[in-house]
Tab-separated table of C-alpha atoms in Angstrom:
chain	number	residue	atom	x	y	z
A	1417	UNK	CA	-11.833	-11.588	-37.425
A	1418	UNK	CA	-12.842	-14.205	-34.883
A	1419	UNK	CA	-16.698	-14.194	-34.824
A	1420	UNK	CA	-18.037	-14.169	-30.748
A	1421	UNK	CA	-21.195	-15.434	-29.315
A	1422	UNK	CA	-22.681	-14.260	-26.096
A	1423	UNK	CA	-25.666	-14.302	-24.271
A	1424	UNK	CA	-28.095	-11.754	-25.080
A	1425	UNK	CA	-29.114	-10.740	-21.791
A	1426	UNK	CA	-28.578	-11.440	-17.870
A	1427	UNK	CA	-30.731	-10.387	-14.909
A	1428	UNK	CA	-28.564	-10.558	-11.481
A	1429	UNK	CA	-29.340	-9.466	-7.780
A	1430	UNK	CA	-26.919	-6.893	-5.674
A	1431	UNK	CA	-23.804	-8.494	-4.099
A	1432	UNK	CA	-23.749	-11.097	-6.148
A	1433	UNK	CA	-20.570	-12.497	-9.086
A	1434	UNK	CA	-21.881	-12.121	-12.267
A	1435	UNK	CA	-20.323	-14.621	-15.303
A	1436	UNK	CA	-20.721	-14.029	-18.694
A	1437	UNK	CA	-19.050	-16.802	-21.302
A	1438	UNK	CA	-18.514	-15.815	-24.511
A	1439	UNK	CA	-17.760	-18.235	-27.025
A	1440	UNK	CA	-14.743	-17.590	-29.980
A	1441	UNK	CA	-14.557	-20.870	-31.373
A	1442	UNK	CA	-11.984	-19.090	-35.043
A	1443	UNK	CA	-9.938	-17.377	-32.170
A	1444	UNK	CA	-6.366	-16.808	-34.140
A	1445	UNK	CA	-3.550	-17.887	-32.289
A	1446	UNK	CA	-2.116	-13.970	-32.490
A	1447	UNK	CA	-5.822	-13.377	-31.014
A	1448	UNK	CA	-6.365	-11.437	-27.480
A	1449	UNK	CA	-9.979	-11.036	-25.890
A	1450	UNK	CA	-10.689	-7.716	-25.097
A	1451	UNK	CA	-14.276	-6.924	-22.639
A	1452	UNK	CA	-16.056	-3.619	-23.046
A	1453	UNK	CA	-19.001	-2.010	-20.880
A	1454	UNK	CA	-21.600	0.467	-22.244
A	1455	UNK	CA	-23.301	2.417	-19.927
A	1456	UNK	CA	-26.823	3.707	-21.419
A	1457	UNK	CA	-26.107	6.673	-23.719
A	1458	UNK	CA	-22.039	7.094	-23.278
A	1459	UNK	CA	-19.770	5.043	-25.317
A	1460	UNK	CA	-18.100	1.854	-24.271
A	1461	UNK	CA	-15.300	1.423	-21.890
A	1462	UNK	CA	-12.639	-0.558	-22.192
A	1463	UNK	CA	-12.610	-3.290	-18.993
A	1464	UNK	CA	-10.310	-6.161	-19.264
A	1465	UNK	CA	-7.684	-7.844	-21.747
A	1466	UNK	CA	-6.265	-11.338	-21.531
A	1467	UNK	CA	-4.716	-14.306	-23.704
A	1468	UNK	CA	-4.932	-17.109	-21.497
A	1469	UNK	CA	-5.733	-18.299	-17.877
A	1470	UNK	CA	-6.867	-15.551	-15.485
A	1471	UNK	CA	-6.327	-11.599	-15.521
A	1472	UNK	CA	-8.063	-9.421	-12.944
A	1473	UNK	CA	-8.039	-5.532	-12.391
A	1474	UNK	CA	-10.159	-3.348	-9.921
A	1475	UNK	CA	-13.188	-3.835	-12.261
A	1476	UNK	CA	-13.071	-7.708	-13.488
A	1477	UNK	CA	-11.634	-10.732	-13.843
A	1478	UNK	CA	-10.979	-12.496	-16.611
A	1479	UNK	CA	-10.879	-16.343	-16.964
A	1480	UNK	CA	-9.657	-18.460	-20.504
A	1481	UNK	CA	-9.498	-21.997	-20.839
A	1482	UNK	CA	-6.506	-23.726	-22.048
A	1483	UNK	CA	-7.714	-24.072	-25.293
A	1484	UNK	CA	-9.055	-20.439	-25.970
A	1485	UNK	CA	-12.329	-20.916	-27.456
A	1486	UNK	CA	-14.410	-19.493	-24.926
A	1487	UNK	CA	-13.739	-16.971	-22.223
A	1488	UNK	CA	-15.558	-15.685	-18.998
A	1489	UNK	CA	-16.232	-12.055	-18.160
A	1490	UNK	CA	-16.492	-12.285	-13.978
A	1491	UNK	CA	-18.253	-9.287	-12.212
A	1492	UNK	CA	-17.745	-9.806	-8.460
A	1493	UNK	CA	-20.203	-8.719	-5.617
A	1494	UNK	CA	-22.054	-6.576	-8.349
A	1495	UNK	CA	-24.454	-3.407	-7.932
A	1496	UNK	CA	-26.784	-1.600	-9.302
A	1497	UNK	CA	-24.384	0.512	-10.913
A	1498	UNK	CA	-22.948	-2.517	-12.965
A	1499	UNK	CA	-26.313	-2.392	-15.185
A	1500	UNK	CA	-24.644	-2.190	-18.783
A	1501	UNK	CA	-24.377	-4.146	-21.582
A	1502	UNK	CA	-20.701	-6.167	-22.248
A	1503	UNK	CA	-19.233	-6.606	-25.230
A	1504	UNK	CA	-16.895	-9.495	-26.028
A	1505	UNK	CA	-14.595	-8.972	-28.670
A	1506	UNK	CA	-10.993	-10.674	-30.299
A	1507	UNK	CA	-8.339	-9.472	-32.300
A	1508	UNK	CA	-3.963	-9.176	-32.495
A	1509	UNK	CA	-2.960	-6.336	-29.973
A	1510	UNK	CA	-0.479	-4.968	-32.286
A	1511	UNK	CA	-0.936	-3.629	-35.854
A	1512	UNK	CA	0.795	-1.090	-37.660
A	1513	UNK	CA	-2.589	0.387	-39.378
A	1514	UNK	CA	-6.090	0.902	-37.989
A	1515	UNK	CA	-7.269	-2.144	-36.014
A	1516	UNK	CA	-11.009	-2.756	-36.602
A	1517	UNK	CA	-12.968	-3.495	-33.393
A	1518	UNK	CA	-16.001	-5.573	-34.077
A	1519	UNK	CA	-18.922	-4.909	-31.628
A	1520	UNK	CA	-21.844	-7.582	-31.479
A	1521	UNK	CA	-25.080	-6.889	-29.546
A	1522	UNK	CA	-23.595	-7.784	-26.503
A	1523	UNK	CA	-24.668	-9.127	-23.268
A	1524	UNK	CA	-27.473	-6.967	-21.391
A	1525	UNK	CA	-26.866	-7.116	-17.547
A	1526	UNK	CA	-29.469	-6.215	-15.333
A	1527	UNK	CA	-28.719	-6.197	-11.695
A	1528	UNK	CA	-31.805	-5.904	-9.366
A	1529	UNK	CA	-32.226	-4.334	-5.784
B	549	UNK	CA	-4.045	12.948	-19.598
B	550	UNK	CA	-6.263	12.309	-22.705
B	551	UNK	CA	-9.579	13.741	-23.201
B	552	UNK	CA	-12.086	13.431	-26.417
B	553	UNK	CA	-14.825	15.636	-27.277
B	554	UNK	CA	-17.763	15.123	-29.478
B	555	UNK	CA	-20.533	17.992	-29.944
B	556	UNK	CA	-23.175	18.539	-30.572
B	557	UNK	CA	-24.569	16.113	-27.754
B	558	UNK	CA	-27.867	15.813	-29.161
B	559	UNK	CA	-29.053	16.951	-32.924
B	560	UNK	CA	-32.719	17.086	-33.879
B	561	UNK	CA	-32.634	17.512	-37.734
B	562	UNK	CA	-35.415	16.939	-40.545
B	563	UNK	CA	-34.427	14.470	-43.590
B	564	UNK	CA	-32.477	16.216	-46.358
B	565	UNK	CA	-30.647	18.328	-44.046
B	566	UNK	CA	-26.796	18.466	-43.989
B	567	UNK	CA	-24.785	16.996	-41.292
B	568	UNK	CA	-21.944	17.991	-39.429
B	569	UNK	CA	-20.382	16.086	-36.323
B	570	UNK	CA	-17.012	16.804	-34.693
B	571	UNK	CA	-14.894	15.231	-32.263
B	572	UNK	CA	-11.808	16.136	-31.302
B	573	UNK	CA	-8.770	14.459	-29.041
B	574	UNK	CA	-6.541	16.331	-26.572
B	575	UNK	CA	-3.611	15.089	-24.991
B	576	UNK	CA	-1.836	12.724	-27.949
B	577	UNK	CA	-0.423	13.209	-30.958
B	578	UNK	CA	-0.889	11.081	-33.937
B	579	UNK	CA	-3.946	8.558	-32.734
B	580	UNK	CA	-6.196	6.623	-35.123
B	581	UNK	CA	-9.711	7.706	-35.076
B	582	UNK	CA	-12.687	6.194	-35.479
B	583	UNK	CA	-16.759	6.824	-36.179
B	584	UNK	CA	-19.231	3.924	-34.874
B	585	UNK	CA	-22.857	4.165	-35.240
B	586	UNK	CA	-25.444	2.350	-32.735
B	587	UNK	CA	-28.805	1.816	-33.595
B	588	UNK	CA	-31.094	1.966	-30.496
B	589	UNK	CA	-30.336	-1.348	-28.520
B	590	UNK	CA	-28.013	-2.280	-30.924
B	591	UNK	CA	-24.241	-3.015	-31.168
B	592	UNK	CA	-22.109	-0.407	-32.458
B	593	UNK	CA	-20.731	-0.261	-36.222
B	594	UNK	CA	-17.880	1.041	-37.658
B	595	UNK	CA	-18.542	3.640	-39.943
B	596	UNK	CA	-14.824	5.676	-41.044
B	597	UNK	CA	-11.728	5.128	-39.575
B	598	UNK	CA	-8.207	7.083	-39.973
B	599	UNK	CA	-4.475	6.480	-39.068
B	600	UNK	CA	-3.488	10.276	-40.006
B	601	UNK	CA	-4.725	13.515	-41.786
B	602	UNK	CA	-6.239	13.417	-44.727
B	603	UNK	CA	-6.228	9.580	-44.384
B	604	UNK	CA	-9.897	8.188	-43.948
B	605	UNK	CA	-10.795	4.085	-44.639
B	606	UNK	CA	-14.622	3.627	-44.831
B	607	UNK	CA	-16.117	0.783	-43.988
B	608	UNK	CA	-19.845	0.999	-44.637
B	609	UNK	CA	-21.150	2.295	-48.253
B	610	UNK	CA	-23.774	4.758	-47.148
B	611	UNK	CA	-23.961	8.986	-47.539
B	612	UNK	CA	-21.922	9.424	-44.832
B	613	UNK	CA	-18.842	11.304	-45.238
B	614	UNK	CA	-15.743	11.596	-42.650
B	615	UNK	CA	-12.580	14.064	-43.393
B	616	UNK	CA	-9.848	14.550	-41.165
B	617	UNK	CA	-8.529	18.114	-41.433
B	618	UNK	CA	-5.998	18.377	-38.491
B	619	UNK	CA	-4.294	15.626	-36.440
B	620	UNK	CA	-6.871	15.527	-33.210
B	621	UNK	CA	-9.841	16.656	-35.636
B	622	UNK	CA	-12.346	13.706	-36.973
B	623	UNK	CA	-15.398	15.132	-38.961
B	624	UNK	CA	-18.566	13.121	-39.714
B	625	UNK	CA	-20.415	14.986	-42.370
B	626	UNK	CA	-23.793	14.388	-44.708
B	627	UNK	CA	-24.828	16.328	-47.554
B	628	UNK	CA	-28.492	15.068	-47.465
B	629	UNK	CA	-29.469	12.877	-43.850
B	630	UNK	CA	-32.092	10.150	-44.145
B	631	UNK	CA	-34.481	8.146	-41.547
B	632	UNK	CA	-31.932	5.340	-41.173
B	633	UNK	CA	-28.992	7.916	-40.158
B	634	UNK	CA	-30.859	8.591	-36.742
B	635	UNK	CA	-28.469	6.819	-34.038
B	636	UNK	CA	-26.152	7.417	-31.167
B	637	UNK	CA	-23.088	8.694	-33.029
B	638	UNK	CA	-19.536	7.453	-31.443
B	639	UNK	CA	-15.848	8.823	-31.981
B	640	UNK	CA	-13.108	7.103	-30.719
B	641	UNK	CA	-9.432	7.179	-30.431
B	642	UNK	CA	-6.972	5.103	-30.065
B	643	UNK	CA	-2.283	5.165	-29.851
B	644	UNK	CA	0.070	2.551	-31.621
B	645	UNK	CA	-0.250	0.913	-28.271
B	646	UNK	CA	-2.736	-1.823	-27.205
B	647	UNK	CA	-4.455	-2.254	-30.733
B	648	UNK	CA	-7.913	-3.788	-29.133
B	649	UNK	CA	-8.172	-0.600	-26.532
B	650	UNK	CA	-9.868	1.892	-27.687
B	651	UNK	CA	-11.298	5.286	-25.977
B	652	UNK	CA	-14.499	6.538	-27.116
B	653	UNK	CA	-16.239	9.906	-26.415
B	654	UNK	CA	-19.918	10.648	-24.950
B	655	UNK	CA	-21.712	10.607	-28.238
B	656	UNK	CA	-23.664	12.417	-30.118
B	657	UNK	CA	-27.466	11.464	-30.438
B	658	UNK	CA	-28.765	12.354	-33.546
B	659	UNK	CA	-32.868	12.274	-34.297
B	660	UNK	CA	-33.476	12.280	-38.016
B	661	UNK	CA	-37.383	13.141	-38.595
Protein backbone atom coordinates (compact mmCIF):
# COMPACT_ATOMS: atom_id res chain seq x y z
CA UNK A 1 0.00 0.00 0.00
CA UNK A 2 1.06 3.49 -1.01
CA UNK A 3 2.29 5.20 2.22
CA UNK A 4 0.59 9.13 2.46
CA UNK A 5 1.87 12.14 4.16
CA UNK A 6 -0.24 15.00 5.29
CA UNK A 7 -0.18 17.82 7.37
CA UNK A 8 -0.96 17.27 10.85
CA UNK A 9 -3.14 20.05 11.49
CA UNK A 10 -4.81 23.30 9.83
CA UNK A 11 -6.48 26.29 11.51
CA UNK A 12 -8.85 28.24 8.86
CA UNK A 13 -11.38 31.22 9.24
CA UNK A 14 -15.31 30.97 8.02
CA UNK A 15 -15.89 31.51 4.27
CA UNK A 16 -12.80 30.75 3.38
CA UNK A 17 -11.21 27.46 0.66
CA UNK A 18 -9.41 25.27 2.64
CA UNK A 19 -6.37 23.01 0.76
CA UNK A 20 -4.93 20.17 2.13
CA UNK A 21 -1.94 18.31 -0.08
CA UNK A 22 -1.22 15.08 0.67
CA UNK A 23 1.75 13.57 -0.62
CA UNK A 24 1.79 9.59 -2.18
CA UNK A 25 5.04 9.56 -3.66
CA UNK A 26 4.71 4.77 -4.13
CA UNK A 27 1.19 5.63 -5.62
CA UNK A 28 0.59 2.25 -7.91
CA UNK A 29 -0.46 2.95 -11.21
CA UNK A 30 -3.90 0.74 -10.42
CA UNK A 31 -3.92 3.34 -7.34
CA UNK A 32 -7.11 5.77 -6.70
CA UNK A 33 -7.07 8.50 -3.82
CA UNK A 34 -9.86 8.25 -1.74
CA UNK A 35 -10.59 11.53 1.12
CA UNK A 36 -12.39 10.76 4.35
CA UNK A 37 -13.81 13.23 7.15
CA UNK A 38 -14.19 12.32 10.86
CA UNK A 39 -16.38 14.25 12.75
CA UNK A 40 -15.45 14.07 16.67
CA UNK A 41 -16.82 10.78 18.05
CA UNK A 42 -18.72 9.23 14.75
CA UNK A 43 -16.79 7.32 12.27
CA UNK A 44 -15.38 8.63 9.06
CA UNK A 45 -17.21 9.54 5.97
CA UNK A 46 -16.37 8.86 2.82
CA UNK A 47 -15.90 12.49 0.73
CA UNK A 48 -14.25 12.32 -2.57
CA UNK A 49 -12.50 9.75 -5.06
CA UNK A 50 -10.33 10.60 -8.04
CA UNK A 51 -7.37 9.22 -10.34
CA UNK A 52 -6.25 12.16 -12.04
CA UNK A 53 -6.94 15.93 -12.75
CA UNK A 54 -9.98 17.38 -10.96
CA UNK A 55 -13.24 15.67 -9.44
CA UNK A 56 -15.73 17.75 -7.46
CA UNK A 57 -19.09 16.77 -5.67
CA UNK A 58 -21.40 18.92 -3.35
CA UNK A 59 -18.79 18.48 -0.53
CA UNK A 60 -15.15 18.84 -2.29
CA UNK A 61 -13.05 19.03 -4.92
CA UNK A 62 -10.44 17.11 -5.74
CA UNK A 63 -7.26 18.19 -7.66
CA UNK A 64 -4.15 15.52 -8.96
CA UNK A 65 -1.24 16.47 -10.78
CA UNK A 66 -0.24 14.81 -13.88
CA UNK A 67 2.13 12.78 -12.33
CA UNK A 68 0.06 11.48 -9.25
CA UNK A 69 2.29 11.84 -6.41
CA UNK A 70 0.54 14.31 -4.51
CA UNK A 71 -3.08 15.32 -4.42
CA UNK A 72 -5.17 18.29 -2.96
CA UNK A 73 -8.24 17.95 -0.77
CA UNK A 74 -10.16 21.59 -1.59
CA UNK A 75 -12.86 22.71 0.99
CA UNK A 76 -14.58 25.77 -0.51
CA UNK A 77 -16.11 28.78 1.46
CA UNK A 78 -15.76 26.54 4.68
CA UNK A 79 -17.68 26.77 8.18
CA UNK A 80 -17.62 25.99 11.34
CA UNK A 81 -19.23 22.85 10.73
CA UNK A 82 -16.25 21.64 8.47
CA UNK A 83 -14.08 21.22 11.84
CA UNK A 84 -12.91 17.46 11.33
CA UNK A 85 -9.99 15.76 10.75
CA UNK A 86 -9.27 14.36 6.81
CA UNK A 87 -7.85 11.43 6.01
CA UNK A 88 -5.93 10.81 2.79
CA UNK A 89 -5.72 7.45 1.70
CA UNK A 90 -4.72 5.17 -1.82
CA UNK A 91 -5.49 1.94 -3.01
CA UNK A 92 -7.06 -0.22 -6.49
CA UNK A 93 -10.95 0.38 -6.47
CA UNK A 94 -11.63 -3.10 -7.37
CA UNK A 95 -10.67 -6.33 -5.53
CA UNK A 96 -12.30 -9.50 -5.33
CA UNK A 97 -11.44 -9.99 -1.37
CA UNK A 98 -11.42 -7.52 1.52
CA UNK A 99 -9.67 -4.27 0.56
CA UNK A 100 -7.65 -2.91 3.52
CA UNK A 101 -8.10 0.85 4.09
CA UNK A 102 -5.11 2.36 5.75
CA UNK A 103 -5.95 5.40 8.00
CA UNK A 104 -2.96 7.76 9.09
CA UNK A 105 -3.45 10.50 11.72
CA UNK A 106 -4.82 12.69 9.36
CA UNK A 107 -5.10 16.32 8.89
CA UNK A 108 -6.86 18.29 11.90
CA UNK A 109 -8.95 21.24 10.47
CA UNK A 110 -9.95 23.87 12.62
CA UNK A 111 -12.12 26.53 11.20
CA UNK A 112 -12.55 29.68 13.43
CA UNK A 113 -15.51 32.24 13.77
CA UNK B 1 -31.18 2.34 1.75
CA UNK B 2 -28.32 0.97 3.98
CA UNK B 3 -28.10 1.48 7.58
CA UNK B 4 -25.35 0.02 10.24
CA UNK B 5 -25.73 -0.31 13.82
CA UNK B 6 -23.21 -0.66 16.52
CA UNK B 7 -24.31 -0.90 20.37
CA UNK B 8 -23.54 -0.47 23.00
CA UNK B 9 -22.64 3.34 22.34
CA UNK B 10 -20.59 3.72 25.27
CA UNK B 11 -19.13 0.71 27.66
CA UNK B 12 -17.53 1.46 31.01
CA UNK B 13 -15.88 -1.91 32.00
CA UNK B 14 -13.04 -2.81 34.66
CA UNK B 15 -9.83 -4.84 33.28
CA UNK B 16 -10.40 -8.61 33.12
CA UNK B 17 -13.88 -8.27 32.12
CA UNK B 18 -15.28 -9.94 28.95
CA UNK B 19 -16.20 -8.05 25.94
CA UNK B 20 -18.89 -8.10 23.64
CA UNK B 21 -19.53 -5.52 20.70
CA UNK B 22 -22.05 -5.90 17.87
CA UNK B 23 -22.78 -4.24 14.77
CA UNK B 24 -25.01 -5.11 12.42
CA UNK B 25 -25.88 -3.95 8.54
CA UNK B 26 -29.37 -3.56 7.06
CA UNK B 27 -30.19 -3.07 3.64
CA UNK B 28 -27.37 -5.41 1.62
CA UNK B 29 -26.64 -8.68 1.34
CA UNK B 30 -23.26 -10.15 1.32
CA UNK B 31 -20.90 -6.92 2.37
CA UNK B 32 -17.38 -7.21 3.82
CA UNK B 33 -17.10 -6.04 7.30
CA UNK B 34 -14.72 -4.54 9.13
CA UNK B 35 -13.51 -3.58 13.02
CA UNK B 36 -11.10 -0.38 13.36
CA UNK B 37 -9.90 0.80 16.61
CA UNK B 38 -8.93 4.65 17.33
CA UNK B 39 -6.95 5.59 20.07
CA UNK B 40 -7.94 9.08 21.38
CA UNK B 41 -6.61 11.59 18.67
CA UNK B 42 -5.39 8.95 16.78
CA UNK B 43 -5.92 7.38 13.30
CA UNK B 44 -8.00 4.45 13.09
CA UNK B 45 -6.61 0.69 12.84
CA UNK B 46 -7.82 -2.20 11.41
CA UNK B 47 -8.45 -4.75 13.76
CA UNK B 48 -10.70 -8.01 11.89
CA UNK B 49 -12.06 -7.93 8.70
CA UNK B 50 -14.55 -10.50 6.80
CA UNK B 51 -15.78 -11.15 3.17
CA UNK B 52 -18.60 -13.74 4.44
CA UNK B 53 -19.81 -15.86 7.48
CA UNK B 54 -17.70 -17.59 9.34
CA UNK B 55 -14.86 -15.91 7.35
CA UNK B 56 -12.79 -13.45 9.64
CA UNK B 57 -8.90 -12.13 8.51
CA UNK B 58 -7.18 -10.47 11.53
CA UNK B 59 -4.89 -8.08 11.19
CA UNK B 60 -3.50 -7.08 14.57
CA UNK B 61 -2.20 -9.97 17.10
CA UNK B 62 -3.85 -8.83 20.29
CA UNK B 63 -6.91 -10.62 22.63
CA UNK B 64 -9.34 -9.43 20.54
CA UNK B 65 -11.62 -11.78 18.98
CA UNK B 66 -14.22 -11.10 15.96
CA UNK B 67 -16.82 -13.98 14.70
CA UNK B 68 -19.26 -13.51 12.15
CA UNK B 69 -22.36 -15.60 12.88
CA UNK B 70 -24.94 -14.37 10.24
CA UNK B 71 -24.40 -12.41 6.99
CA UNK B 72 -25.16 -8.60 8.40
CA UNK B 73 -23.81 -9.72 11.98
CA UNK B 74 -19.96 -8.66 12.91
CA UNK B 75 -19.04 -9.50 16.62
CA UNK B 76 -16.02 -8.02 18.44
CA UNK B 77 -15.49 -10.09 21.50
CA UNK B 78 -12.69 -10.34 24.56
CA UNK B 79 -12.39 -12.94 27.02
CA UNK B 80 -10.24 -10.82 29.44
CA UNK B 81 -10.08 -6.62 28.38
CA UNK B 82 -6.92 -4.73 29.29
CA UNK B 83 -5.91 -0.82 29.73
CA UNK B 84 -4.74 -0.59 26.11
CA UNK B 85 -8.26 -1.97 24.70
CA UNK B 86 -9.96 1.41 25.85
CA UNK B 87 -10.77 3.25 22.37
CA UNK B 88 -13.50 4.39 20.10
CA UNK B 89 -14.54 1.07 18.57
CA UNK B 90 -15.56 1.29 14.62
CA UNK B 91 -17.58 -1.25 12.33
CA UNK B 92 -17.78 -0.76 8.89
CA UNK B 93 -19.21 -2.14 5.78
CA UNK B 94 -18.57 -2.15 2.60
CA UNK B 95 -20.28 -4.02 -1.35
CA UNK B 96 -18.07 -5.54 -4.23
CA UNK B 97 -18.43 -2.04 -5.52
CA UNK B 98 -16.02 0.91 -5.02
CA UNK B 99 -13.27 -1.09 -3.02
CA UNK B 100 -11.76 2.28 -1.23
CA UNK B 101 -15.54 3.37 0.00
CA UNK B 102 -16.34 2.24 2.92
CA UNK B 103 -19.43 3.03 5.43
CA UNK B 104 -18.76 3.01 8.99
CA UNK B 105 -21.21 3.11 11.97
CA UNK B 106 -21.34 5.64 15.10
CA UNK B 107 -19.00 3.72 17.31
CA UNK B 108 -18.80 2.35 20.26
CA UNK B 109 -16.63 4.08 23.05
CA UNK B 110 -15.28 1.76 25.27
CA UNK B 111 -13.47 2.94 28.83
CA UNK B 112 -11.34 0.14 30.16
CA UNK B 113 -10.42 1.04 34.00
Amino acid sequence: LAKTTQPISMDSYEGQEVNITCSHNNIATNDYITWYQQFPSQGPRFIIQGYKTKVTNEVASLFIPADRKSSTLSLPRVSLSDTAVYYCLVGVKIKAAGNKLTFGGGTRVLVKP
Amino acid sequence: SQTIHQWPATLVQPVGSPLSLECTVEGTSNPNLYWYRQAAGRGLQLLFYSVGIGQISSEVPQNLSASRPQDRQFILSSKKLLLSDSGFYLCAWRTSGNYNEQFFGPGTRLTVL
